[in-house]
PDB file of C-alpha atoms and ligand atoms in Angstrom:
ATOM      1  CA  MET O   1      -0.570  11.821   7.875  1.00  0.00           C
ATOM      2  CA  ARG O   2      -2.545   8.710   6.859  1.00  0.00           C
ATOM      3  CA  PRO O   3      -3.016   8.498   3.003  1.00  0.00           C
ATOM      4  CA  ILE O   4      -6.279   6.812   2.183  1.00  0.00           C
ATOM      5  CA  ASP O   5      -7.993   5.480  -0.983  1.00  0.00           C
ATOM      6  CA  ALA O   6     -10.567   8.227  -1.875  1.00  0.00           C
ATOM      7  CA  ASP O   7     -12.438   6.054  -4.302  1.00  0.00           C
ATOM      8  CA  ALA O   8     -12.764   3.220  -1.768  1.00  0.00           C
ATOM      9  CA  LEU O   9     -13.927   5.717   0.841  1.00  0.00           C
ATOM     10  CA  LYS O  10     -16.661   7.032  -1.501  1.00  0.00           C
ATOM     11  CA  ALA O  11     -17.782   3.523  -2.213  1.00  0.00           C
ATOM     12  CA  THR O  12     -17.979   2.875   1.497  1.00  0.00           C
ATOM     13  CA  ILE O  13     -20.038   6.056   2.162  1.00  0.00           C
ATOM     14  CA  SER O  14     -22.545   5.021  -0.631  1.00  0.00           C
ATOM     15  CA  LYS O  15     -23.237   1.840   1.409  1.00  0.00           C
ATOM     16  CA  TYR O  16     -23.432   3.501   4.728  1.00  0.00           C
ATOM     17  CA  GLU O  17     -26.789   3.515   6.510  1.00  0.00           C
ATOM     18  CA  PHE O  18     -27.397   6.475   8.535  1.00  0.00           C
ATOM     19  CA  ASN O  19     -29.031   6.009  11.901  1.00  0.00           C
ATOM     20  CA  ALA O  20     -30.936   8.948  13.288  1.00  0.00           C
ATOM     21  CA  PRO O  21     -33.430   9.538  16.104  1.00  0.00           C
ATOM     22  CA  ASN O  22     -36.118  10.860  13.598  1.00  0.00           C
ATOM     23  CA  GLU O  23     -36.914  11.310   9.949  1.00  0.00           C
ATOM     24  CA  MET O  24     -35.655  14.962   9.748  1.00  0.00           C
ATOM     25  CA  TYR O  25     -32.085  13.978  11.127  1.00  0.00           C
ATOM     26  CA  LYS O  26     -32.186  10.974   8.840  1.00  0.00           C
ATOM     27  CA  GLN O  27     -32.800  12.966   5.646  1.00  0.00           C
ATOM     28  CA  GLY O  28     -30.191  15.531   6.738  1.00  0.00           C
ATOM     29  CA  GLY O  29     -27.566  12.936   7.522  1.00  0.00           C
ATOM     30  CA  GLU O  30     -28.184  11.115   4.214  1.00  0.00           C
ATOM     31  CA  CYS O  31     -27.888  14.403   2.342  1.00  0.00           C
ATOM     32  CA  VAL O  32     -24.593  15.101   3.896  1.00  0.00           C
ATOM     33  CA  LEU O  33     -23.366  11.495   3.273  1.00  0.00           C
ATOM     34  CA  ASN O  34     -24.559  11.143  -0.311  1.00  0.00           C
ATOM     35  CA  PHE O  35     -24.229  14.670  -1.662  1.00  0.00           C
ATOM     36  CA  TYR O  36     -21.629  16.620   0.396  1.00  0.00           C
ATOM     37  CA  MET O  37     -19.163  13.936   1.486  1.00  0.00           C
ATOM     38  CA  PRO O  38     -18.273  12.769  -2.034  1.00  0.00           C
ATOM     39  CA  LYS O  39     -17.736  16.426  -3.153  1.00  0.00           C
ATOM     40  CA  ILE O  40     -15.619  17.044  -0.010  1.00  0.00           C
ATOM     41  CA  ILE O  41     -13.474  14.024  -0.616  1.00  0.00           C
ATOM     42  CA  ASP O  42     -13.079  15.046  -4.356  1.00  0.00           C
ATOM     43  CA  ASP O  43     -12.000  18.506  -3.308  1.00  0.00           C
ATOM     44  CA  ALA O  44      -9.582  17.367  -0.602  1.00  0.00           C
ATOM     45  CA  PRO O  45      -5.877  18.050  -1.359  1.00  0.00           C
ATOM     46  CA  THR O  46      -3.873  15.113  -2.590  1.00  0.00           C
ATOM     47  CA  ILE O  47      -0.341  14.210  -1.864  1.00  0.00           C
ATOM     48  CA  GLU O  48       2.251  12.732  -4.166  1.00  0.00           C
ATOM     49  CA  ALA O  49       2.771   9.210  -2.914  1.00  0.00           C
ATOM     50  CA  GLU O  50       3.813   5.852  -4.405  1.00  0.00           C
ATOM     51  CA  PRO O  51       2.326   2.609  -3.255  1.00  0.00           C
ATOM     52  CA  VAL O  52       4.655   0.529  -1.054  1.00  0.00           C
ATOM     53  CA  ARG O  53       6.256  -2.153  -2.979  1.00  0.00           C
ATOM     54  CA  HIS O  54       7.058  -5.405  -1.134  1.00  0.00           C
ATOM     55  CA  GLY O  55       9.854  -7.775  -2.145  1.00  0.00           C
ATOM     56  CA  GLY O  56      12.276 -10.242  -0.980  1.00  0.00           C
ATOM     57  CA  TRP O  57      15.811 -11.380  -1.530  1.00  0.00           C
ATOM     58  CA  ALA O  58      16.456 -14.522  -3.544  1.00  0.00           C
ATOM     59  CA  TYR O  59      19.618 -16.486  -4.293  1.00  0.00           C
ATOM     60  CA  ASN O  60      18.931 -17.552  -7.842  1.00  0.00           C
ATOM     61  CA  ASP O  61      22.271 -17.202  -9.546  1.00  0.00           C
ATOM     62  CA  MET O  62      24.025 -20.572  -9.706  1.00  0.00           C
ATOM     63  CA  TYR O  63      27.238 -18.839 -10.719  1.00  0.00           C
ATOM     64  CA  LEU O  64      27.148 -16.208  -7.912  1.00  0.00           C
ATOM     65  CA  PRO O  65      25.680 -18.218  -5.029  1.00  0.00           C
ATOM     66  CA  ASN O  66      26.241 -15.499  -2.523  1.00  0.00           C
ATOM     67  CA  CYS O  67      24.606 -12.873  -4.672  1.00  0.00           C
ATOM     68  CA  ALA O  68      21.097 -11.920  -3.398  1.00  0.00           C
ATOM     69  CA  GLU O  69      18.663 -10.659  -6.072  1.00  0.00           C
ATOM     70  CA  CYS O  70      15.752  -8.302  -5.418  1.00  0.00           C
ATOM     71  CA  SER O  71      12.448  -9.981  -6.389  1.00  0.00           C
ATOM     72  CA  GLU O  72      11.024  -6.714  -7.672  1.00  0.00           C
ATOM     73  CA  CYS O  73      13.713  -5.189  -9.860  1.00  0.00           C
ATOM     74  CA  GLY O  74      16.284  -7.908 -10.147  1.00  0.00           C
ATOM     75  CA  TRP O  75      18.998  -5.799  -8.682  1.00  0.00           C
ATOM     76  CA  LYS O  76      21.892  -7.964  -7.543  1.00  0.00           C
ATOM     77  CA  SER O  77      23.613  -7.310  -4.297  1.00  0.00           C
ATOM     78  CA  SER O  78      27.303  -7.768  -3.690  1.00  0.00           C
ATOM     79  CA  VAL O  79      26.556  -8.133  -0.075  1.00  0.00           C
ATOM     80  CA  SER O  80      27.119 -11.692   0.832  1.00  0.00           C
ATOM     81  CA  GLY O  81      25.491 -14.280   3.122  1.00  0.00           C
ATOM     82  CA  ASP O  82      23.502 -13.235   6.216  1.00  0.00           C
ATOM     83  CA  GLU O  83      24.386  -9.603   5.775  1.00  0.00           C
ATOM     84  CA  ILE O  84      21.601  -9.076   3.133  1.00  0.00           C
ATOM     85  CA  SER O  85      19.042  -9.545   6.011  1.00  0.00           C
ATOM     86  CA  SER O  86      20.077  -6.267   7.374  1.00  0.00           C
ATOM     87  CA  TYR O  87      18.928  -4.538   4.169  1.00  0.00           C
ATOM     88  CA  HIS O  88      15.266  -3.764   4.905  1.00  0.00           C
ATOM     89  CA  TYR O  89      14.795  -1.937   1.657  1.00  0.00           C
ATOM     90  CA  CYS O  90      16.178  -2.575  -1.881  1.00  0.00           C
ATOM     91  CA  PRO O  91      18.769   0.114  -2.476  1.00  0.00           C
ATOM     92  CA  ASN O  92      17.823   0.160  -6.144  1.00  0.00           C
ATOM     93  CA  CYS O  93      13.973   0.283  -6.343  1.00  0.00           C
ATOM     94  CA  GLY O  94      12.996   0.933  -2.728  1.00  0.00           C
ATOM     95  CA  ALA O  95      10.987  -2.147  -2.215  1.00  0.00           C
ATOM     96  CA  ARG O  96      10.364  -3.074   1.448  1.00  0.00           C
ATOM     97  CA  MET O  97      12.183  -6.413   1.698  1.00  0.00           C
ATOM     98  CA  ASP O  98       9.610  -8.111   4.051  1.00  0.00           C
ATOM     99  CA  GLY O  99       9.173 -11.104   1.755  1.00  0.00           C
ATOM    100  CA  GLY O 100      12.092 -12.984   3.383  1.00  0.00           C
ATOM    101  CA  ILE O 101      15.035 -14.695   1.801  1.00  0.00           C
ATOM    102  CA  SER O 102      14.592 -17.619  -0.529  1.00  0.00           C
ATOM    103  CA  ASP O 103      17.044 -19.902  -2.199  1.00  0.00           C
ATOM    104  CA  GLY O 104      15.072 -19.788  -5.450  1.00  0.00           C
ATOM    105  CA  ILE O 105      14.287 -23.504  -5.318  1.00  0.00           C
ATOM    106  CA  ASN O 106      10.527 -23.048  -4.412  1.00  0.00           C
ATOM    107  CA  GLU O 107       9.803 -20.253  -6.863  1.00  0.00           C
TER     108      GLU O 107
HETATM  109 ZN1   ZN Y   1      14.690  -3.817  -6.062  1.00  0.00          ZN
END
């Protein structure tokens, strides 16, 4: 399965130029592109999906220097030190933690 943005696809189709060997094929192709394809896209079944959230771990708490905090939800981990890098997703909000680890100084 590959979820797509239906609105973006419809916008792309509206800009698409149909190449055809003759005028009859061209008109037929443009009819399919401009009339049927948007309707087919609108009628396609949808899935329940949430956008992927991206975050990172930050050490911002001066009182708890080994406590990493999720940049997306603020959840604080009791996991200390280098162990936090093994958490690829925030256990609280599910953000994908591909934003690295910061010490909070450059934020
Ligand atoms: Zn989180």
